[in-house]
Amino acid sequence: QVQLVESGGGLVQAGESLRLSCAASGRFRSINAMRWYRQSPGKQRELVAGISSGGSTTYADSVKGRFTISGDNAKNTVYLQMNSLKPEDTAVYYCNADLRVISAVTRFWGQGTQVTVPS
């Protein structure tokens, strides 16, 4: 059974920083891509950042220059470094990964971690 476990969320004042981690465990052959999504009350789920197995990255316009996604292949872990946090960054952040299981690539989701930035 494959699992994605997020950690690092919490309550942080505006302007401060936080680092989220997502560790993949279980039976899989390789990681094709990993992404971070977020969802806040009254808003649709949105892609925050993503990284491919080749190292290519993508970011939402709202976080460019403030957030950085990176990965550690040895630990099967992806990180999201969040700097200069704003109240509008408040959301539940979900880790998403495309993992090669046996011969097929399958998308998995973590349980989410809450990030709160009070105004």
Short mmCIF file of N, CA, C and O in Angstrom, two decimals:
data_model
loop_
_atom_site.label_atom_id
_atom_site.label_comp_id
_atom_site.label_asym_id
_atom_site.label_seq_id
_atom_site.Cartn_x
_atom_site.Cartn_y
_atom_site.Cartn_z
N GLN A 1 0.84 -1.19 0.00
CA GLN A 1 0.00 0.00 0.00
C GLN A 1 0.88 1.24 0.00
O GLN A 1 1.76 1.38 0.85
N VAL A 2 0.64 2.16 -0.94
CA VAL A 2 1.39 3.39 -1.05
C VAL A 2 0.75 4.46 -0.18
O VAL A 2 -0.47 4.59 -0.12
N GLN A 3 1.59 5.24 0.49
CA GLN A 3 1.12 6.35 1.31
C GLN A 3 1.93 7.60 1.05
O GLN A 3 3.14 7.53 0.82
N LEU A 4 1.26 8.76 1.09
CA LEU A 4 1.90 10.06 1.06
C LEU A 4 1.57 10.74 2.38
O LEU A 4 0.40 10.89 2.72
N VAL A 5 2.59 11.15 3.13
CA VAL A 5 2.39 11.75 4.43
C VAL A 5 2.98 13.15 4.44
O VAL A 5 4.20 13.31 4.29
N GLU A 6 2.12 14.17 4.63
CA GLU A 6 2.56 15.55 4.71
C GLU A 6 2.87 15.93 6.15
O GLU A 6 2.28 15.39 7.09
N SER A 7 3.77 16.89 6.31
CA SER A 7 4.09 17.42 7.62
C SER A 7 4.64 18.83 7.47
O SER A 7 5.02 19.24 6.37
N GLY A 8 4.68 19.58 8.56
CA GLY A 8 5.28 20.90 8.56
C GLY A 8 4.30 22.05 8.60
O GLY A 8 4.72 23.21 8.69
N GLY A 9 3.01 21.78 8.54
CA GLY A 9 2.02 22.84 8.59
C GLY A 9 1.92 23.45 9.98
O GLY A 9 2.45 22.91 10.95
N GLY A 10 1.22 24.58 10.07
CA GLY A 10 1.05 25.25 11.34
C GLY A 10 0.55 26.66 11.17
O GLY A 10 0.15 27.07 10.08
N LEU A 11 0.57 27.41 12.27
CA LEU A 11 0.15 28.81 12.27
C LEU A 11 1.39 29.69 12.28
O LEU A 11 2.25 29.55 13.16
N VAL A 12 1.48 30.58 11.29
CA VAL A 12 2.64 31.45 11.13
C VAL A 12 2.17 32.87 10.84
O VAL A 12 1.20 33.06 10.11
N GLN A 13 2.84 33.86 11.40
CA GLN A 13 2.50 35.25 11.16
C GLN A 13 2.91 35.67 9.75
O GLN A 13 3.85 35.13 9.17
N ALA A 14 2.20 36.64 9.20
CA ALA A 14 2.50 37.15 7.87
C ALA A 14 3.96 37.61 7.79
O ALA A 14 4.48 38.25 8.71
N GLY A 15 4.61 37.25 6.68
CA GLY A 15 6.00 37.60 6.47
C GLY A 15 6.98 36.53 6.90
O GLY A 15 8.16 36.59 6.53
N GLU A 16 6.52 35.55 7.66
CA GLU A 16 7.39 34.48 8.13
C GLU A 16 7.41 33.31 7.14
O GLU A 16 6.76 33.36 6.10
N SER A 17 8.17 32.27 7.48
CA SER A 17 8.39 31.15 6.57
C SER A 17 7.97 29.83 7.18
O SER A 17 7.87 29.68 8.40
N LEU A 18 7.75 28.85 6.30
CA LEU A 18 7.36 27.51 6.70
C LEU A 18 7.84 26.55 5.62
O LEU A 18 7.87 26.91 4.44
N ARG A 19 8.21 25.34 6.01
CA ARG A 19 8.60 24.32 5.04
C ARG A 19 7.73 23.08 5.21
O ARG A 19 7.70 22.47 6.29
N LEU A 20 7.05 22.70 4.14
CA LEU A 20 6.24 21.50 4.13
C LEU A 20 7.04 20.33 3.55
O LEU A 20 7.85 20.51 2.66
N SER A 21 6.77 19.13 4.07
CA SER A 21 7.41 17.92 3.57
C SER A 21 6.35 16.90 3.20
O SER A 21 5.29 16.83 3.82
N CYS A 22 6.64 16.09 2.18
CA CYS A 22 5.76 15.01 1.78
C CYS A 22 6.62 13.79 1.47
O CYS A 22 7.43 13.83 0.54
N ALA A 23 6.45 12.73 2.24
CA ALA A 23 7.23 11.52 2.07
C ALA A 23 6.37 10.41 1.48
O ALA A 23 5.29 10.12 1.99
N ALA A 24 6.86 9.79 0.41
CA ALA A 24 6.18 8.67 -0.22
C ALA A 24 6.76 7.37 0.31
O ALA A 24 7.98 7.20 0.37
N SER A 25 5.89 6.44 0.68
CA SER A 25 6.33 5.15 1.18
C SER A 25 5.45 4.04 0.63
O SER A 25 4.33 4.29 0.19
N GLY A 26 5.97 2.84 0.65
CA GLY A 26 5.23 1.69 0.16
C GLY A 26 5.85 1.07 -1.07
O GLY A 26 7.03 1.27 -1.35
N ARG A 27 5.04 0.34 -1.79
CA ARG A 27 5.53 -0.41 -2.93
C ARG A 27 5.30 0.36 -4.23
O ARG A 27 4.19 0.42 -4.75
N PHE A 28 6.38 0.95 -4.76
CA PHE A 28 6.34 1.59 -6.06
C PHE A 28 7.72 1.55 -6.68
O PHE A 28 8.73 1.45 -5.97
N ARG A 29 7.76 1.64 -8.01
CA ARG A 29 9.03 1.53 -8.73
C ARG A 29 9.77 2.85 -8.84
O ARG A 29 11.00 2.89 -8.70
N SER A 30 9.04 3.92 -9.11
CA SER A 30 9.67 5.22 -9.28
C SER A 30 8.65 6.33 -9.15
O SER A 30 7.44 6.09 -9.20
N ILE A 31 9.14 7.55 -8.98
CA ILE A 31 8.30 8.74 -8.90
C ILE A 31 8.38 9.47 -10.23
O ILE A 31 9.46 9.86 -10.68
N ASN A 32 7.23 9.66 -10.86
CA ASN A 32 7.17 10.38 -12.13
C ASN A 32 7.08 11.89 -11.93
O ASN A 32 7.71 12.66 -12.66
N ALA A 33 6.29 12.30 -10.94
CA ALA A 33 6.13 13.72 -10.63
C ALA A 33 5.51 13.87 -9.25
O ALA A 33 4.80 12.98 -8.78
N MET A 34 5.77 15.00 -8.61
CA MET A 34 5.14 15.32 -7.34
C MET A 34 4.69 16.76 -7.37
O MET A 34 5.35 17.61 -7.98
N ARG A 35 3.56 17.04 -6.71
CA ARG A 35 2.94 18.36 -6.75
C ARG A 35 2.36 18.73 -5.39
O ARG A 35 2.09 17.88 -4.55
N TRP A 36 2.18 20.02 -5.20
CA TRP A 36 1.47 20.55 -4.05
C TRP A 36 0.23 21.29 -4.54
O TRP A 36 0.32 22.15 -5.41
N TYR A 37 -0.93 20.95 -3.97
CA TYR A 37 -2.18 21.66 -4.19
C TYR A 37 -2.61 22.31 -2.88
O TYR A 37 -2.14 21.94 -1.80
N ARG A 38 -3.53 23.25 -2.98
CA ARG A 38 -4.11 23.83 -1.77
C ARG A 38 -5.58 24.16 -2.00
O ARG A 38 -6.01 24.39 -3.12
N GLN A 39 -6.34 24.18 -0.90
CA GLN A 39 -7.75 24.51 -0.96
C GLN A 39 -8.15 25.24 0.31
O GLN A 39 -7.87 24.78 1.42
N SER A 40 -8.80 26.38 0.16
CA SER A 40 -9.30 27.16 1.27
C SER A 40 -10.82 27.26 1.17
O SER A 40 -11.39 27.05 0.09
N PRO A 41 -11.51 27.56 2.29
CA PRO A 41 -12.98 27.63 2.27
C PRO A 41 -13.50 28.59 1.21
O PRO A 41 -13.02 29.72 1.08
N GLY A 42 -14.46 28.13 0.42
CA GLY A 42 -15.06 28.95 -0.60
C GLY A 42 -14.28 29.06 -1.89
O GLY A 42 -14.71 29.77 -2.81
N LYS A 43 -13.15 28.38 -1.98
CA LYS A 43 -12.33 28.43 -3.18
C LYS A 43 -12.10 27.03 -3.75
O LYS A 43 -12.15 26.03 -3.03
N GLN A 44 -11.84 26.98 -5.04
CA GLN A 44 -11.56 25.73 -5.72
C GLN A 44 -10.12 25.29 -5.45
O GLN A 44 -9.23 26.11 -5.24
N ARG A 45 -9.91 23.99 -5.45
CA ARG A 45 -8.56 23.46 -5.29
C ARG A 45 -7.67 23.97 -6.43
O ARG A 45 -8.08 24.00 -7.59
N GLU A 46 -6.45 24.36 -6.09
CA GLU A 46 -5.55 24.90 -7.09
C GLU A 46 -4.15 24.29 -6.97
O GLU A 46 -3.70 23.94 -5.88
N LEU A 47 -3.47 24.20 -8.10
CA LEU A 47 -2.09 23.73 -8.13
C LEU A 47 -1.18 24.85 -7.67
O LEU A 47 -1.22 25.96 -8.20
N VAL A 48 -0.33 24.56 -6.69
CA VAL A 48 0.62 25.53 -6.16
C VAL A 48 1.97 25.40 -6.84
O VAL A 48 2.57 26.38 -7.29
N ALA A 49 2.50 24.17 -6.89
CA ALA A 49 3.80 23.92 -7.48
C ALA A 49 3.93 22.45 -7.84
O ALA A 49 3.28 21.60 -7.26
N GLY A 50 4.78 22.17 -8.81
CA GLY A 50 5.02 20.79 -9.23
C GLY A 50 6.44 20.60 -9.68
O GLY A 50 7.11 21.56 -10.10
N ILE A 51 6.91 19.36 -9.59
CA ILE A 51 8.26 19.02 -10.05
C ILE A 51 8.21 17.66 -10.72
O ILE A 51 7.58 16.72 -10.23
N SER A 52 8.87 17.53 -11.87
CA SER A 52 8.90 16.28 -12.62
C SER A 52 10.14 15.48 -12.27
O SER A 52 11.06 15.98 -11.62
N SER A 53 10.18 14.23 -12.72
CA SER A 53 11.34 13.38 -12.48
C SER A 53 12.59 13.95 -13.14
O SER A 53 13.71 13.66 -12.70
N GLY A 54 12.42 14.74 -14.20
CA GLY A 54 13.54 15.36 -14.88
C GLY A 54 14.01 16.65 -14.24
O GLY A 54 15.00 17.24 -14.69
N GLY A 55 13.31 17.11 -13.20
CA GLY A 55 13.72 18.30 -12.48
C GLY A 55 13.01 19.57 -12.90
O GLY A 55 13.26 20.64 -12.32
N SER A 56 12.13 19.50 -13.89
CA SER A 56 11.39 20.69 -14.31
C SER A 56 10.37 21.08 -13.25
O SER A 56 9.72 20.23 -12.66
N THR A 57 10.22 22.38 -13.01
CA THR A 57 9.30 22.87 -11.99
C THR A 57 8.30 23.83 -12.59
O THR A 57 8.54 24.47 -13.62
N THR A 58 7.15 23.94 -11.92
CA THR A 58 6.12 24.89 -12.31
C THR A 58 5.50 25.48 -11.05
O THR A 58 5.42 24.80 -10.02
N TYR A 59 5.08 26.75 -11.13
CA TYR A 59 4.51 27.44 -9.97
C TYR A 59 3.29 28.23 -10.38
O TYR A 59 3.20 28.75 -11.49
N ALA A 60 2.35 28.35 -9.45
CA ALA A 60 1.24 29.27 -9.63
C ALA A 60 1.76 30.70 -9.60
O ALA A 60 2.72 31.00 -8.88
N ASP A 61 1.14 31.58 -10.37
CA ASP A 61 1.59 32.97 -10.43
C ASP A 61 1.59 33.62 -9.04
O ASP A 61 2.46 34.45 -8.74
N SER A 62 0.65 33.24 -8.19
CA SER A 62 0.51 33.86 -6.89
C SER A 62 1.65 33.54 -5.92
O SER A 62 1.80 34.22 -4.90
N VAL A 63 2.45 32.51 -6.22
CA VAL A 63 3.52 32.11 -5.31
C VAL A 63 4.91 32.23 -5.92
O VAL A 63 5.91 31.99 -5.23
N LYS A 64 5.00 32.60 -7.18
CA LYS A 64 6.30 32.74 -7.84
C LYS A 64 7.17 33.75 -7.10
O LYS A 64 6.72 34.83 -6.73
N GLY A 65 8.43 33.36 -6.87
CA GLY A 65 9.35 34.22 -6.15
C GLY A 65 9.30 34.07 -4.65
O GLY A 65 10.20 34.57 -3.96
N ARG A 66 8.27 33.39 -4.13
CA ARG A 66 8.14 33.20 -2.69
C ARG A 66 8.26 31.73 -2.29
O ARG A 66 8.81 31.42 -1.23
N PHE A 67 7.72 30.83 -3.10
CA PHE A 67 7.74 29.39 -2.80
C PHE A 67 8.75 28.68 -3.69
O PHE A 67 8.95 29.05 -4.85
N THR A 68 9.36 27.61 -3.16
CA THR A 68 10.29 26.79 -3.92
C THR A 68 10.00 25.32 -3.65
O THR A 68 9.95 24.89 -2.50
N ILE A 69 9.81 24.55 -4.73
CA ILE A 69 9.60 23.11 -4.60
C ILE A 69 10.92 22.40 -4.92
O ILE A 69 11.64 22.79 -5.82
N SER A 70 11.22 21.35 -4.17
CA SER A 70 12.44 20.58 -4.38
C SER A 70 12.20 19.14 -3.96
O SER A 70 11.24 18.85 -3.25
N GLY A 71 13.08 18.25 -4.39
CA GLY A 71 12.92 16.84 -4.06
C GLY A 71 14.22 16.20 -3.62
O GLY A 71 15.30 16.67 -3.96
N ASP A 72 14.10 15.13 -2.86
CA ASP A 72 15.22 14.33 -2.41
C ASP A 72 14.92 12.90 -2.82
O ASP A 72 14.13 12.21 -2.18
N ASN A 73 15.57 12.44 -3.90
CA ASN A 73 15.30 11.10 -4.43
C ASN A 73 15.62 9.99 -3.43
O ASN A 73 14.90 9.00 -3.35
N ALA A 74 16.70 10.16 -2.68
CA ALA A 74 17.11 9.13 -1.72
C ALA A 74 16.07 8.91 -0.64
O ALA A 74 15.92 7.81 -0.12
N LYS A 75 15.33 9.97 -0.30
CA LYS A 75 14.33 9.89 0.76
C LYS A 75 12.90 9.80 0.23
O LYS A 75 11.96 9.74 1.02
N ASN A 76 12.73 9.80 -1.10
CA ASN A 76 11.39 9.79 -1.72
C ASN A 76 10.52 10.89 -1.13
O ASN A 76 9.35 10.67 -0.79
N THR A 77 11.09 12.08 -1.02
CA THR A 77 10.43 13.19 -0.34
C THR A 77 10.47 14.45 -1.20
O THR A 77 11.47 14.73 -1.85
N VAL A 78 9.37 15.20 -1.18
CA VAL A 78 9.30 16.49 -1.83
C VAL A 78 9.06 17.55 -0.77
O VAL A 78 8.37 17.29 0.23
N TYR A 79 9.63 18.74 -0.97
CA TYR A 79 9.51 19.83 -0.02
C TYR A 79 8.89 21.05 -0.69
O TYR A 79 9.02 21.24 -1.89
N LEU A 80 8.24 21.87 0.11
CA LEU A 80 7.75 23.16 -0.36
C LEU A 80 8.20 24.21 0.65
O LEU A 80 7.67 24.28 1.76
N GLN A 81 9.20 24.99 0.26
CA GLN A 81 9.68 26.08 1.10
C GLN A 81 8.83 27.30 0.82
O GLN A 81 8.78 27.77 -0.32
N MET A 82 8.15 27.81 1.84
CA MET A 82 7.23 28.93 1.69
C MET A 82 7.77 30.12 2.47
O MET A 82 7.85 30.09 3.70
N ASN A 83 8.16 31.18 1.75
CA ASN A 83 8.68 32.39 2.35
C ASN A 83 7.69 33.53 2.16
O ASN A 83 6.83 33.49 1.29
N SER A 84 7.84 34.57 2.97
CA SER A 84 7.00 35.77 2.87
C SER A 84 5.52 35.41 2.82
O SER A 84 4.77 35.88 1.96
N LEU A 85 5.08 34.59 3.76
CA LEU A 85 3.70 34.10 3.76
C LEU A 85 2.71 35.24 3.96
O LEU A 85 2.97 36.20 4.69
N LYS A 86 1.56 35.12 3.29
CA LYS A 86 0.49 36.10 3.33
C LYS A 86 -0.79 35.45 3.84
O LYS A 86 -0.95 34.23 3.73
N PRO A 87 -1.73 36.24 4.37
CA PRO A 87 -3.01 35.66 4.81
C PRO A 87 -3.71 34.87 3.71
O PRO A 87 -4.37 33.86 4.01
N GLU A 88 -3.59 35.28 2.47
CA GLU A 88 -4.23 34.57 1.37
C GLU A 88 -3.60 33.21 1.08
O GLU A 88 -4.14 32.44 0.28
N ASP A 89 -2.47 32.89 1.71
CA ASP A 89 -1.87 31.57 1.59
C ASP A 89 -2.53 30.55 2.52
O ASP A 89 -2.22 29.36 2.44
N THR A 90 -3.40 31.01 3.41
CA THR A 90 -4.09 30.12 4.34
C THR A 90 -4.91 29.09 3.58
O THR A 90 -5.75 29.44 2.75
N ALA A 91 -4.66 27.81 3.85
CA ALA A 91 -5.35 26.73 3.15
C ALA A 91 -4.89 25.39 3.71
O ALA A 91 -3.94 25.32 4.48
N VAL A 92 -5.58 24.34 3.30
CA VAL A 92 -5.09 22.99 3.51
C VAL A 92 -4.23 22.64 2.30
O VAL A 92 -4.68 22.75 1.16
N TYR A 93 -3.00 22.24 2.54
CA TYR A 93 -2.07 21.91 1.48
C TYR A 93 -1.99 20.40 1.32
O TYR A 93 -1.76 19.68 2.29
N TYR A 94 -2.18 19.92 0.09
CA TYR A 94 -2.20 18.50 -0.21
C TYR A 94 -1.04 18.12 -1.11
O TYR A 94 -0.78 18.78 -2.11
N CYS A 95 -0.36 17.04 -0.76
CA CYS A 95 0.68 16.47 -1.60
C CYS A 95 0.06 15.53 -2.61
O CYS A 95 -0.85 14.76 -2.28
N ASN A 96 0.54 15.58 -3.83
CA ASN A 96 0.07 14.73 -4.91
C ASN A 96 1.29 14.13 -5.62
O ASN A 96 2.27 14.83 -5.85
N ALA A 97 1.21 12.85 -5.96
CA ALA A 97 2.33 12.20 -6.63
C ALA A 97 1.85 11.23 -7.68
O ALA A 97 0.88 10.49 -7.47
N ASP A 98 2.54 11.22 -8.82
CA ASP A 98 2.34 10.21 -9.86
C ASP A 98 3.44 9.17 -9.66
O ASP A 98 4.61 9.45 -9.93
N LEU A 99 3.05 7.99 -9.21
CA LEU A 99 4.00 6.93 -8.91
C LEU A 99 3.81 5.75 -9.84
O LEU A 99 2.68 5.38 -10.16
N ARG A 100 4.92 5.17 -10.27
CA ARG A 100 4.86 3.98 -11.10
C ARG A 100 4.74 2.76 -10.19
O ARG A 100 5.70 2.41 -9.48
N VAL A 101 3.56 2.15 -10.21
CA VAL A 101 3.28 0.97 -9.40
C VAL A 101 3.16 -0.22 -10.34
O VAL A 101 2.27 -0.26 -11.19
N ILE A 102 4.06 -1.17 -10.20
CA ILE A 102 4.17 -2.33 -11.10
C ILE A 102 4.47 -1.79 -12.50
O ILE A 102 5.61 -1.39 -12.77
N SER A 103 3.50 -1.76 -13.41
CA SER A 103 3.75 -1.30 -14.77
C SER A 103 2.94 -0.06 -15.15
O SER A 103 3.03 0.42 -16.28
N ALA A 104 2.16 0.48 -14.21
CA ALA A 104 1.30 1.62 -14.51
C ALA A 104 1.63 2.80 -13.61
O ALA A 104 2.05 2.63 -12.46
N VAL A 105 1.41 4.01 -14.13
CA VAL A 105 1.58 5.23 -13.35
C VAL A 105 0.24 5.59 -12.72
O VAL A 105 -0.77 5.71 -13.42
N THR A 106 0.21 5.75 -11.40
CA THR A 106 -1.01 6.01 -10.66
C THR A 106 -0.85 7.26 -9.80
O THR A 106 0.21 7.47 -9.22
N ARG A 107 -1.91 8.07 -9.72
CA ARG A 107 -1.87 9.29 -8.92
C ARG A 107 -2.34 9.01 -7.49
O ARG A 107 -3.38 8.38 -7.28
N PHE A 108 -1.58 9.50 -6.53
CA PHE A 108 -1.91 9.34 -5.11
C PHE A 108 -1.99 10.71 -4.44
O PHE A 108 -1.36 11.68 -4.89
N TRP A 109 -2.77 10.77 -3.36
CA TRP A 109 -2.96 12.01 -2.60
C TRP A 109 -2.63 11.79 -1.13
O TRP A 109 -2.91 10.73 -0.56
N GLY A 110 -2.04 12.81 -0.51
CA GLY A 110 -1.84 12.80 0.92
C GLY A 110 -3.08 13.28 1.65
O GLY A 110 -4.07 13.67 1.03
N GLN A 111 -3.04 13.26 2.97
CA GLN A 111 -4.20 13.63 3.78
C GLN A 111 -4.36 15.13 3.98
O GLN A 111 -5.42 15.60 4.39
N GLY A 112 -3.32 15.89 3.69
CA GLY A 112 -3.36 17.34 3.81
C GLY A 112 -2.79 17.84 5.12
O GLY A 112 -2.81 17.15 6.14
N THR A 113 -2.26 19.06 5.09
CA THR A 113 -1.75 19.71 6.29
C THR A 113 -2.18 21.17 6.27
O THR A 113 -2.11 21.84 5.24
N GLN A 114 -2.66 21.67 7.41
CA GLN A 114 -3.22 23.02 7.50
C GLN A 114 -2.12 24.06 7.66
O GLN A 114 -1.24 23.93 8.50
N VAL A 115 -2.19 25.11 6.84
CA VAL A 115 -1.33 26.28 6.97
C VAL A 115 -2.22 27.48 7.23
O VAL A 115 -3.14 27.76 6.45
N THR A 116 -1.98 28.19 8.33
CA THR A 116 -2.79 29.34 8.69
C THR A 116 -1.90 30.56 8.87
O THR A 116 -0.93 30.52 9.62
N VAL A 117 -2.25 31.64 8.16
CA VAL A 117 -1.54 32.91 8.26
C VAL A 117 -2.58 33.98 8.61
O VAL A 117 -3.29 34.46 7.72
N PRO A 118 -2.71 34.35 9.87
CA PRO A 118 -3.73 35.32 10.26
C PRO A 118 -3.44 36.72 9.72
O PRO A 118 -2.28 37.10 9.53
N SER A 119 -4.50 37.49 9.49
CA SER A 119 -4.36 38.84 9.00
C SER A 119 -4.25 39.83 10.14
O SER A 119 -4.53 39.50 11.30
#
